[in-house]
Amino acid sequence: MEIKSVGVVGAGQMGNGIAHVMALSGYNVRLNDVRQEALDDALALITKNLDRQVSREKISQTDRDGALGRISTTMDMAAIGDSDLVIEAATEREEVKHKIFESLAPHLRPETILTSNTSSISITRLASRTDRPEKFMGFHFMNPVPVMQLVELIRGIATDVDTYDACLAVVNKLGKTAASAEDFPAFIVNRVLIPMINEAVYTLYEGVGNVKSIDMAMKLGANHPMGPLELADFIGLDTCLAIMNVLHDGLADTKYRPCPLLTKYVEAGWLGRKTQRGFYDYRGEEPVPTR
């Protein structure tokens, strides 16, 4: 099956990035959200990011105009159902994702492929609640989507070969690289990355170092482009905690126990950059460590 149209459910940080790269690669994109404000903000951000690419001579003005012309926004879930490929990019809460797929079901064509951008939730379990587990798989983009080159493709236990091949062809057309992952908690990237971040939070919690020294140590000592606590703020501490809970619950291993300090920050609503406070306070001109 050749995919020509893509429906993206969720216009947040990941959804608008997915819409951006899909439209730039020639796909007709329908972007959906429950709030018109979110759709307006997403379109404004996509326009800003495309303009930046033009100014840096990454793309032409014609490319930019064509991409924007291929994106439409809608609050109507039925309008998404007519797409060849649907990518769910809503919040990392399983019950929300189930509701989205249930509301899509009456509007889907028989050949439509359903995917989730989940960073950790079982693809097999999500697929089992749909009418097409063989046409369902994980399509996990990295953040920020226009910049990051990797896409994790995750097959559930029922995913058929044609579905995988169709999604792989999309990744190739985007000019990105696919990594095939088995359907185990957090897949590949977050199975390695998020426990490292959690360990950095434990290092802070136990007083081994402060925020600045931990991040500096990993940037200069391990040549990481961003310190683990700075990266946690970028990802969102609520997302980091959610993934740690998926690992802890799914693998039943105490090494995946979320650090109590990470839980405390999330309880405080200090979720990182998106709330202006996390391991750093972003409300001033320069980020200031909070511990």
mmCIF file of C-alpha atoms in Angstrom:
data_model
loop_
_atom_site.group_PDB
_atom_site.id
_atom_site.type_symbol
_atom_site.label_atom_id
_atom_site.label_comp_id
_atom_site.label_asym_id
_atom_site.label_seq_id
_atom_site.Cartn_x
_atom_site.Cartn_y
_atom_site.Cartn_z
ATOM 1 C CA MET A 1 0.000 0.000 0.000
ATOM 2 C CA GLU A 2 1.348 3.408 -0.990
ATOM 3 C CA ILE A 3 0.761 6.009 1.701
ATOM 4 C CA LYS A 4 -0.204 9.464 0.436
ATOM 5 C CA SER A 5 -2.197 11.003 3.296
ATOM 6 C CA VAL A 6 -1.310 11.072 6.988
ATOM 7 C CA GLY A 7 -3.534 11.893 9.951
ATOM 8 C CA VAL A 8 -1.801 13.104 13.121
ATOM 9 C CA VAL A 9 -3.788 13.039 16.361
ATOM 10 C CA GLY A 10 -2.380 15.474 18.914
ATOM 11 C CA ALA A 11 -0.921 18.868 18.008
ATOM 12 C CA GLY A 12 1.551 19.169 20.871
ATOM 13 C CA GLN A 13 5.350 19.042 20.872
ATOM 14 C CA MET A 14 5.570 15.748 18.994
ATOM 15 C CA GLY A 15 2.460 16.037 16.822
ATOM 16 C CA ASN A 16 3.392 19.376 15.269
ATOM 17 C CA GLY A 17 6.909 18.087 14.526
ATOM 18 C CA ILE A 18 5.520 14.956 12.858
ATOM 19 C CA ALA A 19 3.106 17.065 10.772
ATOM 20 C CA HIS A 20 6.028 19.319 9.781
ATOM 21 C CA VAL A 21 8.279 16.536 8.442
ATOM 22 C CA MET A 22 5.430 14.633 6.793
ATOM 23 C CA ALA A 23 4.196 17.696 4.887
ATOM 24 C CA LEU A 24 7.743 18.669 3.903
ATOM 25 C CA SER A 25 8.207 15.189 2.413
ATOM 26 C CA GLY A 26 5.110 15.475 0.233
ATOM 27 C CA TYR A 27 2.381 13.857 2.336
ATOM 28 C CA ASN A 28 -1.022 15.494 2.743
ATOM 29 C CA VAL A 29 -1.407 15.953 6.495
ATOM 30 C CA ARG A 30 -4.526 16.344 8.617
ATOM 31 C CA LEU A 31 -3.596 17.537 12.107
ATOM 32 C CA ASN A 32 -6.165 16.934 14.857
ATOM 33 C CA ASP A 33 -6.518 18.116 18.444
ATOM 34 C CA VAL A 34 -9.338 18.582 20.939
ATOM 35 C CA ARG A 35 -8.506 22.296 21.279
ATOM 36 C CA GLN A 36 -8.531 24.850 18.463
ATOM 37 C CA GLU A 37 -5.923 26.878 20.371
ATOM 38 C CA ALA A 38 -3.529 23.912 20.231
ATOM 39 C CA LEU A 39 -4.038 23.614 16.475
ATOM 40 C CA ASP A 40 -3.439 27.338 15.961
ATOM 41 C CA ASP A 41 -0.284 27.230 18.096
ATOM 42 C CA ALA A 42 0.963 24.151 16.227
ATOM 43 C CA LEU A 43 0.484 25.766 12.815
ATOM 44 C CA ALA A 44 2.269 28.923 13.996
ATOM 45 C CA LEU A 45 5.191 26.866 15.314
ATOM 46 C CA ILE A 46 5.417 24.786 12.130
ATOM 47 C CA THR A 47 5.492 28.017 10.098
ATOM 48 C CA LYS A 48 8.220 29.453 12.347
ATOM 49 C CA ASN A 49 10.331 26.291 12.084
ATOM 50 C CA LEU A 50 9.935 26.115 8.298
ATOM 51 C CA ASP A 51 10.954 29.781 8.058
ATOM 52 C CA ARG A 52 14.051 28.993 10.101
ATOM 53 C CA GLN A 53 14.921 26.173 7.704
ATOM 54 C CA VAL A 54 14.552 28.592 4.765
ATOM 55 C CA SER A 55 16.793 31.184 6.469
ATOM 56 C CA ARG A 56 19.444 28.502 7.023
ATOM 57 C CA GLU A 57 19.108 27.357 3.401
ATOM 58 C CA LYS A 58 18.040 23.861 4.458
ATOM 59 C CA ILE A 59 14.925 24.137 2.281
ATOM 60 C CA SER A 60 13.677 26.533 -0.395
ATOM 61 C CA GLN A 61 10.815 29.023 -0.134
ATOM 62 C CA THR A 62 8.901 26.781 -2.566
ATOM 63 C CA ASP A 63 9.415 23.790 -0.255
ATOM 64 C CA ARG A 64 8.172 25.850 2.689
ATOM 65 C CA ASP A 65 5.053 27.059 0.879
ATOM 66 C CA GLY A 66 4.278 23.596 -0.443
ATOM 67 C CA ALA A 67 4.567 22.010 3.024
ATOM 68 C CA LEU A 68 2.211 24.566 4.596
ATOM 69 C CA GLY A 69 -0.233 24.033 1.746
ATOM 70 C CA ARG A 70 -0.356 20.316 2.491
ATOM 71 C CA ILE A 71 -1.319 20.751 6.180
ATOM 72 C CA SER A 72 -4.933 21.116 7.252
ATOM 73 C CA THR A 73 -6.198 21.222 10.835
ATOM 74 C CA THR A 74 -9.390 19.802 12.296
ATOM 75 C CA MET A 75 -11.068 19.102 15.628
ATOM 76 C CA ASP A 76 -13.251 16.467 13.939
ATOM 77 C CA MET A 77 -11.926 12.948 14.473
ATOM 78 C CA ALA A 78 -13.962 11.693 11.515
ATOM 79 C CA ALA A 79 -11.820 13.806 9.170
ATOM 80 C CA ILE A 80 -8.735 11.878 10.310
ATOM 81 C CA GLY A 81 -10.221 8.475 9.543
ATOM 82 C CA ASP A 82 -9.927 8.859 5.770
ATOM 83 C CA SER A 83 -6.094 8.958 5.963
ATOM 84 C CA ASP A 84 -3.879 6.152 4.656
ATOM 85 C CA LEU A 85 -1.784 6.303 7.831
ATOM 86 C CA VAL A 86 -2.794 7.600 11.264
ATOM 87 C CA ILE A 87 -0.159 8.528 13.854
ATOM 88 C CA GLU A 88 -1.435 9.032 17.397
ATOM 89 C CA ALA A 89 0.793 11.554 19.196
ATOM 90 C CA ALA A 90 -1.241 12.358 22.290
ATOM 91 C CA THR A 91 -0.092 12.433 25.896
ATOM 92 C CA GLU A 92 1.760 9.381 27.263
ATOM 93 C CA ARG A 93 -1.272 7.968 29.095
ATOM 94 C CA GLU A 94 -2.606 4.627 27.978
ATOM 95 C CA GLU A 95 -6.264 5.325 28.741
ATOM 96 C CA VAL A 96 -6.144 8.466 26.575
ATOM 97 C CA LYS A 97 -4.679 6.513 23.670
ATOM 98 C CA HIS A 98 -7.350 3.807 23.956
ATOM 99 C CA LYS A 99 -10.094 6.447 23.810
ATOM 100 C CA ILE A 100 -8.538 8.003 20.713
ATOM 101 C CA PHE A 101 -8.413 4.690 18.856
ATOM 102 C CA GLU A 102 -11.980 3.852 19.930
ATOM 103 C CA SER A 103 -13.256 7.188 18.610
ATOM 104 C CA LEU A 104 -11.357 6.684 15.332
ATOM 105 C CA ALA A 105 -12.658 3.164 14.714
ATOM 106 C CA PRO A 106 -16.012 4.027 13.038
ATOM 107 C CA HIS A 107 -14.316 6.398 10.580
ATOM 108 C CA LEU A 108 -11.367 4.294 9.374
ATOM 109 C CA ARG A 109 -11.090 2.713 5.944
ATOM 110 C CA PRO A 110 -10.317 -1.037 6.009
ATOM 111 C CA GLU A 111 -6.780 -0.500 4.676
ATOM 112 C CA THR A 112 -5.832 2.394 6.999
ATOM 113 C CA ILE A 113 -2.735 1.751 9.107
ATOM 114 C CA LEU A 114 -2.911 2.809 12.755
ATOM 115 C CA THR A 115 0.265 3.742 14.657
ATOM 116 C CA SER A 116 1.233 5.269 17.973
ATOM 117 C CA ASN A 117 4.129 7.594 18.732
ATOM 118 C CA THR A 118 4.242 6.167 22.270
ATOM 119 C CA SER A 119 7.693 6.173 23.814
ATOM 120 C CA SER A 120 7.101 3.227 26.152
ATOM 121 C CA ILE A 121 3.583 1.708 26.186
ATOM 122 C CA SER A 122 2.981 -1.822 24.883
ATOM 123 C CA ILE A 123 2.109 -1.797 21.182
ATOM 124 C CA THR A 124 0.530 -5.244 21.468
ATOM 125 C CA ARG A 125 -1.773 -4.032 24.244
ATOM 126 C CA LEU A 126 -2.769 -0.861 22.368
ATOM 127 C CA ALA A 127 -3.388 -2.884 19.187
ATOM 128 C CA SER A 128 -5.545 -5.459 20.985
ATOM 129 C CA ARG A 129 -8.184 -2.817 21.703
ATOM 130 C CA THR A 130 -8.550 -1.893 18.012
ATOM 131 C CA ASP A 131 -10.284 -3.639 15.106
ATOM 132 C CA ARG A 132 -6.974 -4.052 13.208
ATOM 133 C CA PRO A 133 -4.103 -5.366 15.363
ATOM 134 C CA GLU A 134 -2.365 -6.651 12.213
ATOM 135 C CA LYS A 135 -2.351 -3.080 10.827
ATOM 136 C CA PHE A 136 -1.123 -1.467 14.035
ATOM 137 C CA MET A 137 2.431 -0.663 15.113
ATOM 138 C CA GLY A 138 4.637 1.751 17.021
ATOM 139 C CA PHE A 139 5.998 4.752 15.087
ATOM 140 C CA HIS A 140 8.238 6.494 17.621
ATOM 141 C CA PHE A 141 9.842 9.764 16.543
ATOM 142 C CA MET A 142 12.559 11.473 18.574
ATOM 143 C CA ASN A 143 12.232 15.054 19.802
ATOM 144 C CA PRO A 144 12.672 17.529 18.124
ATOM 145 C CA VAL A 145 11.233 15.678 15.149
ATOM 146 C CA PRO A 146 12.561 17.927 12.328
ATOM 147 C CA VAL A 147 16.120 17.588 13.670
ATOM 148 C CA MET A 148 16.445 14.024 14.997
ATOM 149 C CA GLN A 149 17.273 11.351 12.435
ATOM 150 C CA LEU A 150 15.989 8.219 14.173
ATOM 151 C CA VAL A 151 12.528 6.644 14.126
ATOM 152 C CA GLU A 152 11.854 3.498 16.158
ATOM 153 C CA LEU A 153 9.512 1.059 14.417
ATOM 154 C CA ILE A 154 7.910 -1.337 16.889
ATOM 155 C CA ARG A 155 5.914 -4.369 15.805
ATOM 156 C CA GLY A 156 3.247 -5.776 18.105
ATOM 157 C CA ILE A 157 2.733 -9.511 18.251
ATOM 158 C CA ALA A 158 0.063 -9.305 15.507
ATOM 159 C CA THR A 159 1.633 -6.681 13.197
ATOM 160 C CA ASP A 160 1.884 -8.033 9.651
ATOM 161 C CA VAL A 161 4.801 -7.639 7.244
ATOM 162 C CA ASP A 162 2.956 -5.336 4.830
ATOM 163 C CA THR A 163 2.234 -2.853 7.624
ATOM 164 C CA TYR A 164 5.868 -2.802 8.702
ATOM 165 C CA ASP A 165 7.088 -2.405 5.109
ATOM 166 C CA ALA A 166 4.670 0.484 4.475
ATOM 167 C CA CYS A 167 5.850 2.329 7.599
ATOM 168 C CA LEU A 168 9.499 1.652 6.742
ATOM 169 C CA ALA A 169 8.909 3.190 3.301
ATOM 170 C CA VAL A 170 7.532 6.326 4.991
ATOM 171 C CA VAL A 171 10.618 6.615 7.220
ATOM 172 C CA ASN A 172 12.857 6.286 4.166
ATOM 173 C CA LYS A 173 10.900 8.951 2.276
ATOM 174 C CA LEU A 174 11.312 11.294 5.269
ATOM 175 C CA GLY A 175 15.081 10.870 4.905
ATOM 176 C CA LYS A 176 15.305 9.410 8.398
ATOM 177 C CA THR A 177 16.728 6.116 9.664
ATOM 178 C CA ALA A 178 14.565 3.351 11.126
ATOM 179 C CA ALA A 179 15.572 1.203 14.093
ATOM 180 C CA SER A 180 13.446 -1.921 14.521
ATOM 181 C CA ALA A 181 12.581 -2.626 18.152
ATOM 182 C CA GLU A 182 10.767 -5.507 19.800
ATOM 183 C CA ASP A 183 7.664 -4.726 21.828
ATOM 184 C CA PHE A 184 9.121 -4.630 25.331
ATOM 185 C CA PRO A 185 8.750 -1.723 27.787
ATOM 186 C CA ALA A 186 10.316 1.554 26.525
ATOM 187 C CA PHE A 187 11.737 -0.176 23.400
ATOM 188 C CA ILE A 188 15.420 0.720 22.692
ATOM 189 C CA VAL A 189 16.143 4.422 23.143
ATOM 190 C CA ASN A 190 14.170 5.043 26.312
ATOM 191 C CA ARG A 191 15.079 1.650 27.799
ATOM 192 C CA VAL A 192 18.658 2.958 27.897
ATOM 193 C CA LEU A 193 18.183 6.733 28.165
ATOM 194 C CA ILE A 194 15.510 7.202 30.849
ATOM 195 C CA PRO A 195 17.114 4.912 33.488
ATOM 196 C CA MET A 196 20.323 6.917 32.958
ATOM 197 C CA ILE A 197 18.385 10.107 33.680
ATOM 198 C CA ASN A 198 16.745 8.440 36.691
ATOM 199 C CA GLU A 199 20.210 7.479 37.977
ATOM 200 C CA ALA A 200 21.327 11.103 37.575
ATOM 201 C CA VAL A 201 18.340 12.160 39.695
ATOM 202 C CA TYR A 202 19.354 9.580 42.333
ATOM 203 C CA THR A 203 22.876 11.055 42.240
ATOM 204 C CA LEU A 204 21.313 14.438 43.000
ATOM 205 C CA TYR A 205 18.905 12.971 45.587
ATOM 206 C CA GLU A 206 21.746 11.277 47.481
ATOM 207 C CA GLY A 207 23.878 14.421 47.479
ATOM 208 C CA VAL A 208 26.690 12.977 45.379
ATOM 209 C CA GLY A 209 26.622 16.158 43.294
ATOM 210 C CA ASN A 210 24.430 19.172 42.645
ATOM 211 C CA VAL A 211 22.545 19.894 39.416
ATOM 212 C CA LYS A 212 25.385 21.887 37.878
ATOM 213 C CA SER A 213 28.150 19.428 38.745
ATOM 214 C CA ILE A 214 26.196 16.377 37.546
ATOM 215 C CA ASP A 215 25.398 17.936 34.182
ATOM 216 C CA MET A 216 28.914 19.330 33.759
ATOM 217 C CA ALA A 217 30.447 15.952 34.652
ATOM 218 C CA MET A 218 28.450 14.126 31.978
ATOM 219 C CA LYS A 219 28.997 16.774 29.303
ATOM 220 C CA LEU A 220 32.743 17.028 29.823
ATOM 221 C CA GLY A 221 33.426 13.532 31.171
ATOM 222 C CA ALA A 222 31.240 11.487 28.815
ATOM 223 C CA ASN A 223 31.061 13.975 25.921
ATOM 224 C CA HIS A 224 27.269 14.187 26.110
ATOM 225 C CA PRO A 225 25.903 17.245 24.256
ATOM 226 C CA MET A 226 23.452 17.915 27.087
ATOM 227 C CA GLY A 227 23.605 16.978 30.774
ATOM 228 C CA PRO A 228 21.087 14.339 31.979
ATOM 229 C CA LEU A 229 19.159 16.756 34.217
ATOM 230 C CA GLU A 230 19.055 19.406 31.501
ATOM 231 C CA LEU A 231 17.853 16.706 29.110
ATOM 232 C CA ALA A 232 15.182 15.583 31.597
ATOM 233 C CA ASP A 233 13.841 19.153 31.689
ATOM 234 C CA PHE A 234 13.790 19.195 27.883
ATOM 235 C CA ILE A 235 11.908 15.876 27.657
ATOM 236 C CA GLY A 236 9.518 16.735 30.508
ATOM 237 C CA LEU A 237 9.845 15.276 33.997
ATOM 238 C CA ASP A 238 6.292 13.899 33.825
ATOM 239 C CA THR A 239 7.240 11.958 30.685
ATOM 240 C CA CYS A 240 10.433 10.652 32.335
ATOM 241 C CA LEU A 241 8.432 9.501 35.370
ATOM 242 C CA ALA A 242 5.764 7.873 33.203
ATOM 243 C CA ILE A 243 8.407 5.878 31.301
ATOM 244 C CA MET A 244 10.140 4.810 34.525
ATOM 245 C CA ASN A 245 6.790 3.586 35.852
ATOM 246 C CA VAL A 246 6.198 1.613 32.637
ATOM 247 C CA LEU A 247 9.645 0.008 33.013
ATOM 248 C CA HIS A 248 9.153 -0.705 36.716
ATOM 249 C CA ASP A 249 5.672 -2.173 36.233
ATOM 250 C CA GLY A 250 6.441 -4.030 33.003
ATOM 251 C CA LEU A 251 9.766 -5.610 34.003
ATOM 252 C CA ALA A 252 9.215 -5.951 37.767
ATOM 253 C CA ASP A 253 12.845 -5.104 38.484
ATOM 254 C CA THR A 254 13.761 -2.774 41.352
ATOM 255 C CA LYS A 255 16.549 -1.211 39.305
ATOM 256 C CA TYR A 256 13.801 0.672 37.460
ATOM 257 C CA ARG A 257 12.294 2.210 40.622
ATOM 258 C CA PRO A 258 11.650 5.924 39.925
ATOM 259 C CA CYS A 259 13.716 8.204 42.134
ATOM 260 C CA PRO A 260 11.533 9.781 44.877
ATOM 261 C CA LEU A 261 12.968 13.187 43.977
ATOM 262 C CA LEU A 262 11.742 12.813 40.387
ATOM 263 C CA THR A 263 8.289 11.982 41.742
ATOM 264 C CA LYS A 264 8.423 15.011 44.056
ATOM 265 C CA TYR A 265 9.262 17.411 41.230
ATOM 266 C CA VAL A 266 6.339 16.070 39.184
ATOM 267 C CA GLU A 267 4.005 16.380 42.179
ATOM 268 C CA ALA A 268 5.099 20.012 42.510
ATOM 269 C CA GLY A 269 4.252 20.648 38.867
ATOM 270 C CA TRP A 270 7.915 21.374 38.115
ATOM 271 C CA LEU A 271 7.973 19.486 34.829
ATOM 272 C CA GLY A 272 10.913 21.195 33.130
ATOM 273 C CA ARG A 273 11.034 23.703 30.303
ATOM 274 C CA LYS A 274 7.311 23.508 29.515
ATOM 275 C CA THR A 275 6.403 24.772 33.006
ATOM 276 C CA GLN A 276 9.470 27.035 33.350
ATOM 277 C CA ARG A 277 10.764 25.053 36.334
ATOM 278 C CA GLY A 278 12.329 21.650 36.733
ATOM 279 C CA PHE A 279 15.910 20.860 37.705
ATOM 280 C CA TYR A 280 16.530 24.363 36.366
ATOM 281 C CA ASP A 281 14.470 27.531 36.783
ATOM 282 C CA TYR A 282 13.888 29.047 33.323
ATOM 283 C CA ARG A 283 11.998 32.180 34.370
ATOM 284 C CA GLY A 284 15.041 34.479 34.163
ATOM 285 C CA GLU A 285 17.439 35.306 31.374
ATOM 286 C CA GLU A 286 19.626 32.268 32.153
ATOM 287 C CA PRO A 287 18.548 28.862 33.546
ATOM 288 C CA VAL A 288 19.361 28.575 37.268
ATOM 289 C CA PRO A 289 19.746 25.184 39.031
ATOM 290 C CA THR A 290 16.976 24.526 41.574
ATOM 291 C CA ARG A 291 19.199 22.344 43.775
#
